[in-house]
Amino acid sequence: MAIVFEEALKKAIKTGDKNVFVLFGEDGYLKSIYVEKIAKNIADTSDIFNYQRFEADSPLQEVYDAVQQFPMMNDKKVVILRDFDYLSCNSDDFNKLIELLSDLPETTVFILWFDALEFEVKKNTKFDKIIKACDKIGGLVVRLNHKRGAELEKMLNDGALKRGCKMEN
């Protein structure tokens, strides 16, 4: 499938049929909003059993163990890994990440969120491996860049209407 954009992500969130999401791009706000939307469909952030979030410095084995655990009193659980530096990690950790993406239990939704970590997608063989692992399991790799022109205008107008205001175009 390769890299998709916001519309495909919106559709996947509505259907709830994807278990792996890799979110990257230049718009940090959109990435955080969509991480929250995906996770909210699975578990509340206060649910310590079914909502687990890991930062870049977390040992990958802990993330792997969290992904493999069954959800408690719920059908699914969500595990979020934010800003894992796959470019600088050792080969064992990278292989563990690919294994995690390739062999994900049906009961886990895994979000690999690149928030502050920036990288070039073109000619990036490690990122290609991440994409292939996601494709194998039917996941989504989503690029979320800044909105431009009419797209941004529509988002702002819709947001104002939801808040009871009207904006001029």
mmCIF file of C-alpha atoms in Angstrom:
data_model
loop_
_atom_site.group_PDB
_atom_site.id
_atom_site.type_symbol
_atom_site.label_atom_id
_atom_site.label_comp_id
_atom_site.label_asym_id
_atom_site.label_seq_id
_atom_site.Cartn_x
_atom_site.Cartn_y
_atom_site.Cartn_z
ATOM 1 C CA MET A 1 0.000 0.000 0.000
ATOM 2 C CA ALA A 2 2.891 2.374 0.736
ATOM 3 C CA ILE A 3 2.302 5.812 2.229
ATOM 4 C CA VAL A 4 -1.225 7.232 2.542
ATOM 5 C CA PHE A 5 -2.619 10.577 3.659
ATOM 6 C CA GLU A 6 -5.223 11.974 6.037
ATOM 7 C CA GLU A 7 -8.360 10.824 4.184
ATOM 8 C CA ALA A 8 -7.315 7.165 4.319
ATOM 9 C CA LEU A 9 -6.562 7.562 8.026
ATOM 10 C CA LYS A 10 -10.004 9.065 8.704
ATOM 11 C CA LYS A 11 -11.630 6.142 6.900
ATOM 12 C CA ALA A 12 -9.567 3.583 8.849
ATOM 13 C CA ILE A 13 -10.506 5.204 12.162
ATOM 14 C CA LYS A 14 -14.210 5.040 11.251
ATOM 15 C CA THR A 15 -14.078 1.390 10.203
ATOM 16 C CA GLY A 16 -11.746 0.330 13.006
ATOM 17 C CA ASP A 17 -10.241 -2.425 10.868
ATOM 18 C CA LYS A 18 -6.534 -1.519 11.158
ATOM 19 C CA ASN A 19 -4.202 -2.627 13.957
ATOM 20 C CA VAL A 20 -1.002 -0.774 12.994
ATOM 21 C CA PHE A 21 -0.558 2.929 12.378
ATOM 22 C CA VAL A 22 2.720 4.661 11.571
ATOM 23 C CA LEU A 23 2.228 8.426 11.726
ATOM 24 C CA PHE A 24 4.862 10.868 10.492
ATOM 25 C CA GLY A 25 5.057 14.191 8.689
ATOM 26 C CA GLU A 26 5.551 17.860 9.345
ATOM 27 C CA ASP A 27 2.284 18.695 11.159
ATOM 28 C CA GLY A 28 2.728 17.871 14.849
ATOM 29 C CA TYR A 29 -0.788 19.040 15.719
ATOM 30 C CA LEU A 30 -2.453 16.665 13.248
ATOM 31 C CA LYS A 31 -0.292 13.761 14.396
ATOM 32 C CA SER A 32 -1.194 14.282 18.052
ATOM 33 C CA ILE A 33 -4.902 14.704 17.236
ATOM 34 C CA TYR A 34 -5.002 11.460 15.260
ATOM 35 C CA VAL A 35 -3.029 9.507 17.851
ATOM 36 C CA GLU A 36 -5.619 10.652 20.378
ATOM 37 C CA LYS A 37 -8.555 9.732 18.081
ATOM 38 C CA ILE A 38 -7.211 6.260 17.372
ATOM 39 C CA ALA A 39 -6.458 5.580 21.039
ATOM 40 C CA LYS A 40 -9.802 6.980 22.225
ATOM 41 C CA ASN A 41 -11.629 4.392 20.103
ATOM 42 C CA ILE A 42 -9.824 1.623 22.009
ATOM 43 C CA ALA A 43 -9.297 2.716 25.615
ATOM 44 C CA ASP A 44 -9.341 5.705 27.925
ATOM 45 C CA THR A 45 -5.956 7.233 28.762
ATOM 46 C CA SER A 46 -6.526 6.399 32.430
ATOM 47 C CA ASP A 47 -6.946 2.680 31.656
ATOM 48 C CA ILE A 48 -3.568 1.355 32.808
ATOM 49 C CA PHE A 49 -4.182 -2.103 31.351
ATOM 50 C CA ASN A 50 -5.405 -1.235 27.867
ATOM 51 C CA TYR A 51 -3.653 2.085 27.186
ATOM 52 C CA GLN A 52 0.128 2.062 27.255
ATOM 53 C CA ARG A 53 2.351 4.833 25.961
ATOM 54 C CA PHE A 54 6.103 4.625 25.578
ATOM 55 C CA GLU A 55 8.612 7.343 24.779
ATOM 56 C CA ALA A 56 11.768 7.131 22.677
ATOM 57 C CA ASP A 57 14.021 6.161 25.580
ATOM 58 C CA SER A 58 11.877 3.192 26.624
ATOM 59 C CA PRO A 59 13.478 -0.225 26.179
ATOM 60 C CA LEU A 60 12.013 -1.847 23.098
ATOM 61 C CA GLN A 61 11.578 -5.125 24.970
ATOM 62 C CA GLU A 62 9.048 -3.403 27.276
ATOM 63 C CA VAL A 63 7.113 -2.178 24.241
ATOM 64 C CA TYR A 64 7.234 -5.655 22.725
ATOM 65 C CA ASP A 65 5.965 -7.199 25.975
ATOM 66 C CA ALA A 66 3.132 -4.650 26.195
ATOM 67 C CA VAL A 67 2.067 -5.408 22.628
ATOM 68 C CA GLN A 68 2.006 -9.153 23.295
ATOM 69 C CA GLN A 69 -0.094 -8.896 26.482
ATOM 70 C CA PHE A 70 -3.818 -9.511 26.261
ATOM 71 C CA PRO A 71 -6.244 -6.681 27.001
ATOM 72 C CA MET A 72 -7.993 -6.677 30.372
ATOM 73 C CA MET A 73 -11.790 -6.369 30.442
ATOM 74 C CA ASN A 74 -11.802 -5.051 26.881
ATOM 75 C CA ASP A 75 -11.652 -6.466 23.362
ATOM 76 C CA LYS A 76 -8.540 -4.510 22.414
ATOM 77 C CA LYS A 77 -5.704 -2.500 23.839
ATOM 78 C CA VAL A 78 -3.620 0.321 22.403
ATOM 79 C CA VAL A 79 0.161 0.667 22.617
ATOM 80 C CA ILE A 80 1.808 3.891 21.488
ATOM 81 C CA LEU A 81 5.535 4.269 20.798
ATOM 82 C CA ARG A 82 6.528 7.894 20.316
ATOM 83 C CA ASP A 83 9.706 9.011 18.541
ATOM 84 C CA PHE A 84 11.582 5.721 18.559
ATOM 85 C CA ASP A 85 14.883 6.549 16.845
ATOM 86 C CA TYR A 86 15.016 3.650 14.424
ATOM 87 C CA LEU A 87 17.851 5.329 12.504
ATOM 88 C CA SER A 88 20.296 5.289 15.437
ATOM 89 C CA CYS A 89 19.240 2.138 17.248
ATOM 90 C CA ASN A 90 21.252 -1.052 17.119
ATOM 91 C CA SER A 91 20.303 -3.775 14.669
ATOM 92 C CA ASP A 92 18.793 -5.984 17.395
ATOM 93 C CA ASP A 93 16.354 -3.246 18.406
ATOM 94 C CA PHE A 94 15.473 -2.481 14.798
ATOM 95 C CA ASN A 95 14.843 -6.165 14.093
ATOM 96 C CA LYS A 96 12.696 -6.340 17.247
ATOM 97 C CA LEU A 97 10.645 -3.386 15.930
ATOM 98 C CA ILE A 98 10.139 -5.084 12.560
ATOM 99 C CA GLU A 99 9.188 -8.326 14.334
ATOM 100 C CA LEU A 100 6.727 -6.399 16.500
ATOM 101 C CA LEU A 101 5.128 -4.799 13.423
ATOM 102 C CA SER A 102 5.017 -8.094 11.515
ATOM 103 C CA ASP A 103 3.605 -10.274 14.289
ATOM 104 C CA LEU A 104 1.023 -8.116 16.034
ATOM 105 C CA PRO A 105 -1.793 -9.828 17.959
ATOM 106 C CA GLU A 106 -5.318 -9.079 16.727
ATOM 107 C CA THR A 107 -6.147 -7.716 20.177
ATOM 108 C CA THR A 108 -3.569 -4.905 20.017
ATOM 109 C CA VAL A 109 -3.614 -1.622 18.125
ATOM 110 C CA PHE A 110 -0.060 -0.348 17.777
ATOM 111 C CA ILE A 111 0.760 3.273 16.943
ATOM 112 C CA LEU A 112 4.300 4.157 15.925
ATOM 113 C CA TRP A 113 4.280 7.948 16.208
ATOM 114 C CA PHE A 114 7.135 10.038 14.873
ATOM 115 C CA ASP A 115 6.508 13.404 16.517
ATOM 116 C CA ALA A 116 9.815 15.245 16.916
ATOM 117 C CA LEU A 117 12.017 12.729 15.114
ATOM 118 C CA GLU A 118 12.616 13.955 11.585
ATOM 119 C CA PHE A 119 13.946 11.846 8.764
ATOM 120 C CA GLU A 120 14.056 11.742 4.998
ATOM 121 C CA VAL A 121 11.680 9.167 3.548
ATOM 122 C CA LYS A 122 13.274 8.875 0.119
ATOM 123 C CA LYS A 123 16.055 6.313 -0.116
ATOM 124 C CA ASN A 124 15.603 5.347 3.541
ATOM 125 C CA THR A 125 15.986 1.560 3.562
ATOM 126 C CA LYS A 126 15.062 1.212 7.237
ATOM 127 C CA PHE A 127 11.823 3.133 6.735
ATOM 128 C CA ASP A 128 11.120 0.955 3.672
ATOM 129 C CA LYS A 129 11.354 -2.091 5.945
ATOM 130 C CA ILE A 130 8.876 -0.476 8.354
ATOM 131 C CA ILE A 131 6.489 0.177 5.452
ATOM 132 C CA LYS A 132 6.792 -3.411 4.211
ATOM 133 C CA ALA A 133 6.147 -4.803 7.702
ATOM 134 C CA CYS A 134 3.026 -2.622 7.993
ATOM 135 C CA ASP A 135 1.819 -3.668 4.555
ATOM 136 C CA LYS A 136 2.279 -7.321 5.490
ATOM 137 C CA ILE A 137 -0.076 -6.985 8.450
ATOM 138 C CA GLY A 138 -2.482 -4.563 6.735
ATOM 139 C CA GLY A 139 -1.462 -1.448 8.638
ATOM 140 C CA LEU A 140 -1.303 2.169 7.554
ATOM 141 C CA VAL A 141 1.735 4.382 7.089
ATOM 142 C CA VAL A 142 0.381 7.929 7.115
ATOM 143 C CA ARG A 143 2.092 11.186 6.162
ATOM 144 C CA LEU A 144 0.465 14.163 7.888
ATOM 145 C CA ASN A 145 1.750 17.413 6.428
ATOM 146 C CA HIS A 146 0.490 20.955 6.954
ATOM 147 C CA LYS A 147 -2.786 21.796 5.286
ATOM 148 C CA ARG A 148 -2.718 24.408 2.573
ATOM 149 C CA GLY A 149 -5.166 26.766 0.913
ATOM 150 C CA ALA A 150 -8.755 25.603 0.654
ATOM 151 C CA GLU A 151 -8.091 22.573 2.862
ATOM 152 C CA LEU A 152 -6.914 24.797 5.736
ATOM 153 C CA GLU A 153 -9.777 27.250 5.159
ATOM 154 C CA LYS A 154 -12.333 24.422 5.368
ATOM 155 C CA MET A 155 -10.775 23.034 8.573
ATOM 156 C CA LEU A 156 -10.862 26.463 10.229
ATOM 157 C CA ASN A 157 -14.445 27.178 9.120
ATOM 158 C CA ASP A 158 -15.628 23.758 10.324
ATOM 159 C CA GLY A 159 -13.902 24.278 13.669
ATOM 160 C CA ALA A 160 -15.522 27.681 14.091
ATOM 161 C CA LEU A 161 -18.973 26.288 13.253
ATOM 162 C CA LYS A 162 -18.569 23.548 15.868
ATOM 163 C CA ARG A 163 -17.880 26.283 18.410
ATOM 164 C CA GLY A 164 -20.916 28.358 17.389
ATOM 165 C CA CYS A 165 -19.006 30.973 15.386
ATOM 166 C CA LYS A 166 -18.881 31.873 11.727
ATOM 167 C CA MET A 167 -15.763 32.938 9.871
ATOM 168 C CA GLU A 168 -15.593 34.814 6.615
ATOM 169 C CA ASN A 169 -13.759 33.012 3.825
#
